[in-house]
CSV table of C-alpha atoms in Angstrom, one decimal:
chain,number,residue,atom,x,y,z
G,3,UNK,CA,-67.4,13.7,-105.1
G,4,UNK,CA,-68.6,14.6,-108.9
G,5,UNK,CA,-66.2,16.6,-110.4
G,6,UNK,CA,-69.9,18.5,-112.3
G,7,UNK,CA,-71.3,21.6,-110.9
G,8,UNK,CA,-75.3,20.7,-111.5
G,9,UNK,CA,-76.2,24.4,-112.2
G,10,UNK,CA,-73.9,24.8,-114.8
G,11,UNK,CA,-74.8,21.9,-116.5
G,12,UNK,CA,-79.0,22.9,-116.3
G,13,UNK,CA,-80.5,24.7,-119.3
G,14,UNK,CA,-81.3,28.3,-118.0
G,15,UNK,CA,-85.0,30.0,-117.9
G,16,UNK,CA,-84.9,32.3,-120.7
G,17,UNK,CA,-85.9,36.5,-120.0
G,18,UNK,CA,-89.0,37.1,-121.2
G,19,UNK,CA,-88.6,41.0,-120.4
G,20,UNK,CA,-87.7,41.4,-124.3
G,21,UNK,CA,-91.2,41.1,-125.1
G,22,UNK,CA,-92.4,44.3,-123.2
G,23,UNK,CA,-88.7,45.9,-123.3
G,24,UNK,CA,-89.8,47.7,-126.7
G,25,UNK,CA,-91.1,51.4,-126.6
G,26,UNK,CA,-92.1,53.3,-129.7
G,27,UNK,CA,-90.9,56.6,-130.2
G,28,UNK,CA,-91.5,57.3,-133.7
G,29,UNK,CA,-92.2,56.0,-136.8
G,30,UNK,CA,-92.2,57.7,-140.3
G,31,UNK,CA,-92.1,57.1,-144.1
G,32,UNK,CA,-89.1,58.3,-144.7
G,33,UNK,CA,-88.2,59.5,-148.7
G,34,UNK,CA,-86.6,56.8,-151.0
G,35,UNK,CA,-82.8,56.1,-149.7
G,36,UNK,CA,-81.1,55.5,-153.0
G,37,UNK,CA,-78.3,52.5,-153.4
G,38,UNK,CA,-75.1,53.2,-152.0
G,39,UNK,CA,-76.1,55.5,-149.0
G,40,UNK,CA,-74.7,55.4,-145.7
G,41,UNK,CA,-75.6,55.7,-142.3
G,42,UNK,CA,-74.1,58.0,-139.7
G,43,UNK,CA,-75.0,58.6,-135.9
G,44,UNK,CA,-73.6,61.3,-134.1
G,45,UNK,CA,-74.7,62.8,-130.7
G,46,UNK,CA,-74.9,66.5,-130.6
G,47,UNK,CA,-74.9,68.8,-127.4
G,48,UNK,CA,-75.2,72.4,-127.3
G,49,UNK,CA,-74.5,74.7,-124.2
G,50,UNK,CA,-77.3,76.4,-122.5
G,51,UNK,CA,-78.9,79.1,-124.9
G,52,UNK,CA,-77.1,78.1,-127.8
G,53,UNK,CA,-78.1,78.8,-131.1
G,54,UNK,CA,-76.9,75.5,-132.6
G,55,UNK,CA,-76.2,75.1,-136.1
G,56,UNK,CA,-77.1,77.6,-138.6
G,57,UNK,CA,-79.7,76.6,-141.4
G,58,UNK,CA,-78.7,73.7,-143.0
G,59,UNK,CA,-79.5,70.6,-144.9
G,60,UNK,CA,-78.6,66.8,-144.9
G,61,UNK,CA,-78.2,64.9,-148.1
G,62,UNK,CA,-80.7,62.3,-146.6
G,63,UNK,CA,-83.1,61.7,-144.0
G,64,UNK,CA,-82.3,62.5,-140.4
G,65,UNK,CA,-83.8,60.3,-137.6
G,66,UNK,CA,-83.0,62.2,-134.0
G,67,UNK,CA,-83.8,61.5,-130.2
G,68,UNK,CA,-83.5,64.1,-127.6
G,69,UNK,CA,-81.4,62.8,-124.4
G,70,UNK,CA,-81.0,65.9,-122.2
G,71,UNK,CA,-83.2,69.6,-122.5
G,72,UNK,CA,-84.7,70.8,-124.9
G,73,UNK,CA,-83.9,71.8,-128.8
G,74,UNK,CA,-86.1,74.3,-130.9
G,75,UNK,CA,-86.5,72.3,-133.8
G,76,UNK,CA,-87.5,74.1,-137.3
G,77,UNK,CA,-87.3,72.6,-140.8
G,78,UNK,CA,-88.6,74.1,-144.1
G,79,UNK,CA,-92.4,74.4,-144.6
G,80,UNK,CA,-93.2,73.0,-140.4
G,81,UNK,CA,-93.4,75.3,-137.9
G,82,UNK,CA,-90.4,75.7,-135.3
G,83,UNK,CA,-91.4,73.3,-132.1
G,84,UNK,CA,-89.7,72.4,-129.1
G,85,UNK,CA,-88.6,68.9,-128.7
G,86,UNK,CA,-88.1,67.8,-125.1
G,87,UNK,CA,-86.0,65.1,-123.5
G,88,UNK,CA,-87.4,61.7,-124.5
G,89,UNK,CA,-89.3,63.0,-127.7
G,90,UNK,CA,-88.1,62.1,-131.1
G,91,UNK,CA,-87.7,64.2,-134.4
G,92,UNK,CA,-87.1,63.1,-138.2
G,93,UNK,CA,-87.0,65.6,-141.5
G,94,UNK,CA,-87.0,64.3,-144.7
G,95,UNK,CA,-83.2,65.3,-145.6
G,96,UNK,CA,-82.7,66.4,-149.5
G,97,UNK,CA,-83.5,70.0,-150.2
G,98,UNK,CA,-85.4,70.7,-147.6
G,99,UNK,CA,-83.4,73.4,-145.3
G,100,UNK,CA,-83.3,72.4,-141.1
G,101,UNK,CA,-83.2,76.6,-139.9
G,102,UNK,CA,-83.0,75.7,-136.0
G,103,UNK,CA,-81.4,73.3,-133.9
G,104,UNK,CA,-80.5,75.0,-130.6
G,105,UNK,CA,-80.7,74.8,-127.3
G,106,UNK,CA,-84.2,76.0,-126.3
G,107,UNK,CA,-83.3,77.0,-123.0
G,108,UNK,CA,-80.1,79.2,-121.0
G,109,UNK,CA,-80.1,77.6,-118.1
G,110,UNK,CA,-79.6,73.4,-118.7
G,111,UNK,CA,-77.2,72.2,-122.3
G,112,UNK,CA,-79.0,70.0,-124.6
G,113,UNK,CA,-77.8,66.4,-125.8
G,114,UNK,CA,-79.8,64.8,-129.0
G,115,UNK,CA,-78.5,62.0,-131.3
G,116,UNK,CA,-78.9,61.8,-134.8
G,117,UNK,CA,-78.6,59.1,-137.4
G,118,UNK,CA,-78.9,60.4,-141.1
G,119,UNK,CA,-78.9,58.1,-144.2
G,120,UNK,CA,-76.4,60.0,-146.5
G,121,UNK,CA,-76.4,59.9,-150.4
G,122,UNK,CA,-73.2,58.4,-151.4
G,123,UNK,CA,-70.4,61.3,-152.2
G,124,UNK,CA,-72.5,64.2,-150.7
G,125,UNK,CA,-71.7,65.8,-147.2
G,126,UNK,CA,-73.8,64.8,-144.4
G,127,UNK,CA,-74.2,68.8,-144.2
G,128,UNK,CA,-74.4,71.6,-145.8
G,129,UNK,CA,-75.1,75.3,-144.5
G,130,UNK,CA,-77.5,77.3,-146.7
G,131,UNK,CA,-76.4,80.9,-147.4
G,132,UNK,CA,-78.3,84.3,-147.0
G,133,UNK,CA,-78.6,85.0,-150.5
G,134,UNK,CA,-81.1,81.0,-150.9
G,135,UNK,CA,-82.6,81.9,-147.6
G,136,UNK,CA,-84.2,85.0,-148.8
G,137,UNK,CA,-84.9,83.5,-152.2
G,138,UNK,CA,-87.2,80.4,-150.0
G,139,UNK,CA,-88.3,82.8,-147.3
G,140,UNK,CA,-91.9,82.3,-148.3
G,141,UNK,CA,-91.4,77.7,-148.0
G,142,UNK,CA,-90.9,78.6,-144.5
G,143,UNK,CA,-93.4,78.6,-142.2
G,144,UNK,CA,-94.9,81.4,-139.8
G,145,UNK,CA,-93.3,82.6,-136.8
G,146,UNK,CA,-95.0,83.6,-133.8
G,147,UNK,CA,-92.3,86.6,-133.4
């Protein structure tokens, strides 16, 4: 009796699934990343009707990919759009302000995940106060409202 176990010592079939496994969800041009940035994911998830975080910016690009519900999605100069579960976002990060990313309905939370190339000592980011929000009120799109 042979001490070998034939199937282990047979070469396995390689998957060929990895050639259809790919999906695209978005691609974009994003601005130029300088040396020394970083990048950070984080997921974020918001309770049903939340507002989320109030206008904002990121000191780089932000790449993001709704999980769960649906966010109401606004950055400077776009109009605000709802972005549902399995739909991907980007915004071009620098001093363009982010105004809305809450939970766009009351009745389910909302889960996204984010990854942002930041610039090297700047916070990955910063609220925007009144006083600049008036002062840009006309780089931001129309609301239906």
């Amino acid at each position: 009796m042979s001490g070998t176990d034939s199937a282990a010592t047979e070469p396995k079939t390689r998957s060929t699934a990895w050639q259809t496994a790919l999906t695209m969800v978005q691609e974009a041009e994003p601005p130029f990343i300088p040396a020394g940035a970083h990048a950070m994911t984080v997921v974020i998830e918001f309770p049903p009707g939340d507002p989320g975080t109030p206008p904002h910016r990121h000191s780089g690009p932000a790449f993001g990919y709704v999980l769960e519900g649906e966010m109401l999605l606004e950055v400077e100069g776009e109009p605000e759009r709802v972005v549902h579960a399995g739909e991907a976002f980007w915004e071009p990060g620098g001093d363009v302000i982010h105004y809305q990313d809450g939970n766009n309905r009351d009745d389910l939370p909302v889960r996204f995940t984010v990854t942002m190339l930041c610039k090297p000592g700047k916070p990955m980011l910063s609220l925007v106060d009144e006083a600049e929000l008036t002062q840009r009120k006309h780089l931001r799109a129309p609301r239906d409202s």
